[in-house]
CSV table of C-alpha atoms and ligand atoms in Angstrom, one decimal:
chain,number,residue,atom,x,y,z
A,24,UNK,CA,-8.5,-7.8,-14.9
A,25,UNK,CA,-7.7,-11.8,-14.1
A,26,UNK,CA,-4.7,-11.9,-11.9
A,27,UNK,CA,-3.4,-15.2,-13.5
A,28,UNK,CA,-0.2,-14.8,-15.0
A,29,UNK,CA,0.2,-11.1,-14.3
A,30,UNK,CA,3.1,-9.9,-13.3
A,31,UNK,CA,2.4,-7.6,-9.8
A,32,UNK,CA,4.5,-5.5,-8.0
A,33,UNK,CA,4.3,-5.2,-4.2
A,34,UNK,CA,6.1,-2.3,-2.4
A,35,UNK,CA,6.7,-2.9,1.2
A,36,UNK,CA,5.8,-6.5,0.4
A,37,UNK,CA,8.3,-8.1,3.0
A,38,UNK,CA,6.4,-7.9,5.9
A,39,UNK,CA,2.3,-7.6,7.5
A,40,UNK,CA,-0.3,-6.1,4.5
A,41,UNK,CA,2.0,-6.2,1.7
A,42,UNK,CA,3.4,-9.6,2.7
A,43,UNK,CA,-0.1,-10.9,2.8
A,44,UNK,CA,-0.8,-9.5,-0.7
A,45,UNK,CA,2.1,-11.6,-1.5
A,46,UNK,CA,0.9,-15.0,-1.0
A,47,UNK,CA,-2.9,-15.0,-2.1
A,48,UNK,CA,-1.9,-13.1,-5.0
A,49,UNK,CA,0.7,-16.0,-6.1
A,50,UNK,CA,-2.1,-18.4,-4.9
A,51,UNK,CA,-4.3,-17.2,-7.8
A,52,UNK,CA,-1.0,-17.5,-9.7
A,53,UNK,CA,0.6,-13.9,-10.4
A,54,UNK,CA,4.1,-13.5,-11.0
A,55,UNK,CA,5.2,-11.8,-6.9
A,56,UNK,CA,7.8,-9.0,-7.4
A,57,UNK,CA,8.5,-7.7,-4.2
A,58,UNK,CA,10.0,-4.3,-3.7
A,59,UNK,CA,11.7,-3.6,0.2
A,60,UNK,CA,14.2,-2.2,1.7
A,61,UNK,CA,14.6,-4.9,4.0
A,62,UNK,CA,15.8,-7.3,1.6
A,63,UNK,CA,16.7,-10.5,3.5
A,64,UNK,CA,12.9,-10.7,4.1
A,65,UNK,CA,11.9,-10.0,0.7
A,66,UNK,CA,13.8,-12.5,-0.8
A,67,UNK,CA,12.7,-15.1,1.6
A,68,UNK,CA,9.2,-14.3,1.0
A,69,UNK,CA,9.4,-14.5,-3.1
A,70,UNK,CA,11.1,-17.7,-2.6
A,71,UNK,CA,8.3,-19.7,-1.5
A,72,UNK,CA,6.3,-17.7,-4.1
A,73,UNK,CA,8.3,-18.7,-7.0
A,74,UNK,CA,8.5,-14.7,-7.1
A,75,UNK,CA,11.4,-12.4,-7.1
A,76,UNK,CA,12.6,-9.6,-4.5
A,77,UNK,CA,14.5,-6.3,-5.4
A,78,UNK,CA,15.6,-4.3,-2.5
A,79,UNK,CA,14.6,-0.3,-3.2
A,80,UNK,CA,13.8,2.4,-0.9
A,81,UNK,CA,10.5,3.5,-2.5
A,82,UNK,CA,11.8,8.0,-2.0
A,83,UNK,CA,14.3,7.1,-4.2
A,84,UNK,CA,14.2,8.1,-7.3
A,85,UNK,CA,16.9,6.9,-8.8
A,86,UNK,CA,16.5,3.1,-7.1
A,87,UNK,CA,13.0,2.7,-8.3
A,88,UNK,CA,13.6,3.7,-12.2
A,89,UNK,CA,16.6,1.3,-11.9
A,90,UNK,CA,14.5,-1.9,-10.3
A,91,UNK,CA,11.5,-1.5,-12.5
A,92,UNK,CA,13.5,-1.4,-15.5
A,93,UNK,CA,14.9,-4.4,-14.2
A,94,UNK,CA,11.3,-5.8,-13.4
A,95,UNK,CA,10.2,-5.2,-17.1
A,96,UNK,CA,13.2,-6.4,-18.6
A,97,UNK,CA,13.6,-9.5,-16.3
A,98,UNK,CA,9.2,-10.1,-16.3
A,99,UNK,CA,7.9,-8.2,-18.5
A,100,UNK,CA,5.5,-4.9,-18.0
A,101,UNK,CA,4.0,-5.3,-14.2
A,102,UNK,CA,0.3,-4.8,-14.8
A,103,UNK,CA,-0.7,-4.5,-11.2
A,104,UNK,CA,1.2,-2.5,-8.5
A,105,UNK,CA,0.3,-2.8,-4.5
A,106,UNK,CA,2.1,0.1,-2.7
A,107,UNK,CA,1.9,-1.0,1.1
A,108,UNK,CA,5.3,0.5,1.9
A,109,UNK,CA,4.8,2.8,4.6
A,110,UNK,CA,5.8,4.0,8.4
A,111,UNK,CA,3.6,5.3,11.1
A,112,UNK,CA,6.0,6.8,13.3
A,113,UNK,CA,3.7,8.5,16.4
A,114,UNK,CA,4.5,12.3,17.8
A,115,UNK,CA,3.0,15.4,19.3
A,116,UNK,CA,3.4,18.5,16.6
A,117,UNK,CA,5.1,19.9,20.5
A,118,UNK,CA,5.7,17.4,22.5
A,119,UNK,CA,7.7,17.6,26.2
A,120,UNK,CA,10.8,17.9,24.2
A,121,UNK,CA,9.6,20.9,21.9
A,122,UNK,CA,8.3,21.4,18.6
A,123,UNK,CA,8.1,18.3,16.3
A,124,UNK,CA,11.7,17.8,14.5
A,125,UNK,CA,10.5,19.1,10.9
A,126,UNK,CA,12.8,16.4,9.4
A,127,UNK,CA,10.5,14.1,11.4
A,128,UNK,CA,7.1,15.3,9.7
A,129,UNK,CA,9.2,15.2,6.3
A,130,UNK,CA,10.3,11.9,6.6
A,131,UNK,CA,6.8,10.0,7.0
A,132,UNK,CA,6.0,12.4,4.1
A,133,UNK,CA,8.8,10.9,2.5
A,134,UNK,CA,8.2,7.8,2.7
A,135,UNK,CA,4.2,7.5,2.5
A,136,UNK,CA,3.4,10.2,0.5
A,137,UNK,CA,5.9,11.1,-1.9
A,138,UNK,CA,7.0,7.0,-2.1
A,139,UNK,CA,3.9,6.5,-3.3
A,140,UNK,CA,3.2,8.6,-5.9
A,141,UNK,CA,7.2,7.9,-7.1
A,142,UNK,CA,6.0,4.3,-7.4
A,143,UNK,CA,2.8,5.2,-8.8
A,144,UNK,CA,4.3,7.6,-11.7
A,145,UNK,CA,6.9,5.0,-13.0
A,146,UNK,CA,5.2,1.8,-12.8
A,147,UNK,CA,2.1,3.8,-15.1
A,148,UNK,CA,4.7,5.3,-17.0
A,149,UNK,CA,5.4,1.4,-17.8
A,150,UNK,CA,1.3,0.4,-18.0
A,151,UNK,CA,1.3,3.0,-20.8
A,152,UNK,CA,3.5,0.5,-23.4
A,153,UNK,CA,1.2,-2.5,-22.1
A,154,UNK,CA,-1.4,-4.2,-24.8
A,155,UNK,CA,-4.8,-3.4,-23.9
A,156,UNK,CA,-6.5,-6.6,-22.3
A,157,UNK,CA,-10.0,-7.7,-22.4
A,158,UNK,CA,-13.4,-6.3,-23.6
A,159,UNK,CA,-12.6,-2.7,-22.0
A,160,UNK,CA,-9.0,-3.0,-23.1
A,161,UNK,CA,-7.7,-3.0,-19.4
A,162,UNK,CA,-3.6,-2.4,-19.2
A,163,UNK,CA,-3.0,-1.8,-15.4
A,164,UNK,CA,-4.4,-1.7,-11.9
A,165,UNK,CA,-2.7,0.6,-9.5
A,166,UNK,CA,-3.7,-0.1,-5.4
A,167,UNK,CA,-3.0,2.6,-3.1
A,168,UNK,CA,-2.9,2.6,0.7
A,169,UNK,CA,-3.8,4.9,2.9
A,170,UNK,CA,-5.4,4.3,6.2
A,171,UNK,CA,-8.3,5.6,8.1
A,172,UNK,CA,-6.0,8.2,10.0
A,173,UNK,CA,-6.3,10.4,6.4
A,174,UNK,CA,-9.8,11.4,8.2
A,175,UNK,CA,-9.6,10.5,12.0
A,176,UNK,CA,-6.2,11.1,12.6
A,177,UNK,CA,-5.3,10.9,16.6
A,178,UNK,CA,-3.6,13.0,18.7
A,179,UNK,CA,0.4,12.3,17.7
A,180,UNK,CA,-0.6,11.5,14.4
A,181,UNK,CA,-0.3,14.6,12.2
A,182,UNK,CA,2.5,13.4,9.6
A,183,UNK,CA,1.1,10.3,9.3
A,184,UNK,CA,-2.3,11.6,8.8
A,185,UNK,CA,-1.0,14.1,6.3
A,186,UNK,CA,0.7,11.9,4.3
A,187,UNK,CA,-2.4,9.6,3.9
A,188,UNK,CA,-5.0,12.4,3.3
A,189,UNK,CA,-2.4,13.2,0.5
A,190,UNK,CA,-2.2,9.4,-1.0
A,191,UNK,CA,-6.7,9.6,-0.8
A,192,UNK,CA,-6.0,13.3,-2.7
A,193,UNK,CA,-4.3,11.9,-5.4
A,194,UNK,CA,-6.4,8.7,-6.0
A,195,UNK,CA,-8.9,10.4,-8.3
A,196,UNK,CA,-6.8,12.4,-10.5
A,197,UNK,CA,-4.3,10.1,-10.9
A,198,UNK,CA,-7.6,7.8,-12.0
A,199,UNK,CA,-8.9,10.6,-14.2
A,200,UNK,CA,-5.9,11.0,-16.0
A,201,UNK,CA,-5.1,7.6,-16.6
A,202,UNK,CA,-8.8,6.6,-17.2
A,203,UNK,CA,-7.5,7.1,-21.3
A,204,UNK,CA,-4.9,4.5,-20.9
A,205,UNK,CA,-7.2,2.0,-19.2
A,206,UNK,CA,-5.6,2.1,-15.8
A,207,UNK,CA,-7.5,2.1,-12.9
A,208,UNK,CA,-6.2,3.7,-9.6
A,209,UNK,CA,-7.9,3.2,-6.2
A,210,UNK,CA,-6.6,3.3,-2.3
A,211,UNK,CA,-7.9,1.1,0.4
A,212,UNK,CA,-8.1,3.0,3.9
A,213,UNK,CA,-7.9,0.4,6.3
A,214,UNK,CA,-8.3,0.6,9.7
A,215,UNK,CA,-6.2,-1.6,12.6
A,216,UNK,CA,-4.5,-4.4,11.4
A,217,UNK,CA,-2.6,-7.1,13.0
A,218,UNK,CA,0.8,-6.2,11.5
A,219,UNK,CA,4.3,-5.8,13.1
A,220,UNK,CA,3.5,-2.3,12.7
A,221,UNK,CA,0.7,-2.7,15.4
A,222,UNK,CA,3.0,-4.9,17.3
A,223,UNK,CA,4.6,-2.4,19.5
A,224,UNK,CA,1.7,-1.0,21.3
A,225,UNK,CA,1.1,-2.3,25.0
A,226,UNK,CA,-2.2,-4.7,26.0
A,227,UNK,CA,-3.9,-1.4,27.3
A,228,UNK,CA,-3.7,0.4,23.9
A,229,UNK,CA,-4.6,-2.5,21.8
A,230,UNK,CA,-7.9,-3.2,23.9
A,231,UNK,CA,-9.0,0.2,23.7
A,232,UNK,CA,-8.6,0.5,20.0
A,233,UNK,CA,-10.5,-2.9,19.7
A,234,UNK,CA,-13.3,-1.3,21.6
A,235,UNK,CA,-13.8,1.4,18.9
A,236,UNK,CA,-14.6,-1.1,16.3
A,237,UNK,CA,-18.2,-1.1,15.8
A,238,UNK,CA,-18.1,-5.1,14.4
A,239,UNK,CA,-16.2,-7.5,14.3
A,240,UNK,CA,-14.6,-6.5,17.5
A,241,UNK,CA,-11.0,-7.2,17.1
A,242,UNK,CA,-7.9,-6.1,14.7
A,243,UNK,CA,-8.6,-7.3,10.9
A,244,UNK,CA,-6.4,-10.1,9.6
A,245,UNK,CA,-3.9,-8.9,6.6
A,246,UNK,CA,-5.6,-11.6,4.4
A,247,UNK,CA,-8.4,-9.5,4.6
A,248,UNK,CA,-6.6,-6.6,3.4
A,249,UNK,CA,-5.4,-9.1,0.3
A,250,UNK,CA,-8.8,-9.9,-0.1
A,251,UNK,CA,-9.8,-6.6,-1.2
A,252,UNK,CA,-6.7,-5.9,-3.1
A,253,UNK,CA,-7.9,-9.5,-5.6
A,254,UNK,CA,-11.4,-8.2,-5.9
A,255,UNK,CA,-10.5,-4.7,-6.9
A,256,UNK,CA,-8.2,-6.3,-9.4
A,257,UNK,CA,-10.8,-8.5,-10.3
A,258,UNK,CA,-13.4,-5.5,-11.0
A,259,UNK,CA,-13.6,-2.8,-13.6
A,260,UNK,CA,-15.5,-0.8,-12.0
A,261,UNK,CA,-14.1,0.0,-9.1
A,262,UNK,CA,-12.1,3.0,-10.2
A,263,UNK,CA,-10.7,6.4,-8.7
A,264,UNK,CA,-12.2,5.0,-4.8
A,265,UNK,CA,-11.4,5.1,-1.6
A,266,UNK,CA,-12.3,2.0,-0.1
A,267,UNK,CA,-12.4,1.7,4.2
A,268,UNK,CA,-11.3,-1.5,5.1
A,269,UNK,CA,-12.0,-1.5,9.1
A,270,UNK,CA,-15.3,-3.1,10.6
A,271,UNK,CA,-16.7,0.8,11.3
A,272,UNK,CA,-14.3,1.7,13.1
A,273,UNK,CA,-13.7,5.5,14.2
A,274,UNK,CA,-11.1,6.6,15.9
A,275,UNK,CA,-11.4,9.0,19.0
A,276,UNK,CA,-8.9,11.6,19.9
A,277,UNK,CA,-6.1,9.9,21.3
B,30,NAD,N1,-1.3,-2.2,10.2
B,30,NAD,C1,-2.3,-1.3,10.2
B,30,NAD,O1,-3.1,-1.3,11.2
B,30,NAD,C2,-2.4,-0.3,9.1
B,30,NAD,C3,-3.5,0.5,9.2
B,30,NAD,C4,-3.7,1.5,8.2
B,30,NAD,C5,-2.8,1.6,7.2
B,30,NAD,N2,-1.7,0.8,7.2
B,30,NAD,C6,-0.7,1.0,6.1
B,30,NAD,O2,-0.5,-0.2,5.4
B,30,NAD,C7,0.8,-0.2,4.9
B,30,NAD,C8,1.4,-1.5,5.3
B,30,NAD,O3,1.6,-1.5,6.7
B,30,NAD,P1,1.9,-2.8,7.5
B,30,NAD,O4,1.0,-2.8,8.7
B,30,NAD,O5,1.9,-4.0,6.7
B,30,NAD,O6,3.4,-2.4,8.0
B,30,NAD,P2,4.7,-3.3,8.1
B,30,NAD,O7,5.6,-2.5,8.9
B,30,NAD,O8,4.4,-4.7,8.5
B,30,NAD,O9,5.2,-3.3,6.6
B,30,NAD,C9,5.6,-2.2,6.0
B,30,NAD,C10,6.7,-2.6,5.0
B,30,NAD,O10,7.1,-1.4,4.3
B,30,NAD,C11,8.5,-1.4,4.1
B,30,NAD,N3,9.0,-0.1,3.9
B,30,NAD,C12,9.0,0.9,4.8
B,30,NAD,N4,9.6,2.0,4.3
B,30,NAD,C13,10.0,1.7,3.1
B,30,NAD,C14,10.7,2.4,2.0
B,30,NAD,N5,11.1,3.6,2.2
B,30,NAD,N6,10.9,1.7,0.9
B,30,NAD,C15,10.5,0.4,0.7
B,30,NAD,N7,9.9,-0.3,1.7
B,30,NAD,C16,9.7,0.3,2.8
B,30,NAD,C17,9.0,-2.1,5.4
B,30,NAD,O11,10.4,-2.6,5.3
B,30,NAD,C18,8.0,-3.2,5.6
B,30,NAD,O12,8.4,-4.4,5.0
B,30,NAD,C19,1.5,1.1,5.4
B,30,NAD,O13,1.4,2.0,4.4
B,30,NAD,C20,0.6,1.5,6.6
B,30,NAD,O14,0.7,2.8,6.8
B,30,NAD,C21,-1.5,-0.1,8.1
């Protein structure tokens, strides 16, 4: 699908992977709708993109039928959709201070897994009413993300893991049954990035997780990520995947 002139939606598209999504997707001249809950940052973002901002926690159900009615109504019918919201809070299933909180495990569940597929089913729901586009009648690309954790998850990461082994679980079938409809649905895995997420861990921890990367030997840059996320627009035939995005990186225990 050419991205010019399609209206794209980008959850979580305030800040690091999403933001980045942001700007080279409104380089190659896509309508930017960014969906946040930190709304401040949104809207300054959009701004320079000549996009819009909505703010909307992606678990809710009720906030995310109301913004992308709005979105169709205000745009028109999104025909691409990022999902880069996310959190990757870090805890041992028992740590010193017990067992896990389950509200804890629930909430990155919340958030990554169940935010995803809540944006996922609505925005296709929308796809479905598009006009087919091109010579295989295209009407909507839908780009997952999950990370690299979904099959080396760490010591402290079990939610997070979870919830991304569940995003890579539902990439194909959401791809099989939409496959009718000419939407494609893939996920990009990707491995360290230099994000605000990453930007709490200490000098120590951040060298030794460089050291895992086989080549290049650093964090990837979030254009890179962005990069991916055009050229999977950009080609048919990259359908029902889950594409690593990390420089062969594996991650060891902890
Ligand atoms: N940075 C990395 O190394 C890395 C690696 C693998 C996977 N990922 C995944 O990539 C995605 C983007 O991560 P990032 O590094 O850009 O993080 P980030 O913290 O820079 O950005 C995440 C964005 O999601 C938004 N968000 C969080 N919860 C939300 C909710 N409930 N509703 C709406 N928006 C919400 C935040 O406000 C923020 O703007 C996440 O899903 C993350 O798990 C990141």
């Amino acid at each position: 699908m050419q991205i010019q002139g399609q209206v794209v939606i980008i959850t979580g598209g305030a800040s690091g992977l999403g933001e980045a999504t942001a700007k080279r997707l409104a380089q190659a001249q896509a309508k930017v709708i960014v969906l946040d809950r930190q709304l401040s940052q949104a809207q300054a973002i959009a701004q320079t993109l000549q996009g819009a901002a909505y703010e909307c926690d992606v678990t809710r159900e009720d906030q995310v039928t109301q913004v992308l009615q709005t979105v169709q109504r205000e745009h028109g019918i999104a025909k691409v959709c990022v999902n880069c919201a996310g959190i990757a809070p870090g805890q041992r299933i028992v740590g010193k201070q017990g067992p896990m909180p389950l509200a804890d495990f629930e909430q990155v569940i919340a958030v990554n897994l169940i935010g995803t597929f809540n944006v996922l089913r609505l925005v296709a729901a929308q796809m479905f009413e598009a006009s087919p586009m091109g010579e295989d009648g295209e009407r909507g690309v839908i780009i997952n993300t999950a990370s690299v954790a979904a099959f080396e998850g760490q010591i402290g990461q079990a939610a997070y893991s979870a919830s991304k082994g569940g995003v890579v679980g539902l990439t194909l079938p959401a791809a099989r049954e939409f496959a009718k409809f000419g939407i494609r649905v893939n996920t990009i895995a990707p491995g360290l990035m230099e994000t605000p997420m990453m930007a709490g861990m200490s000098e120590e921890v951040r060298k030794k997780l460089i050291e895992q990367a086989l080549f290049p030997k650093r964090l990837g840059h979030p254009d890179e990520y962005a990069r991916l996320v055009s050229h999977i627009i950009e080609n048919p035939m990259i359908n029902g995947a889950t594409l690593r995005l990390d420089g062969a990186v594996h991650l060891p225990p902890k």
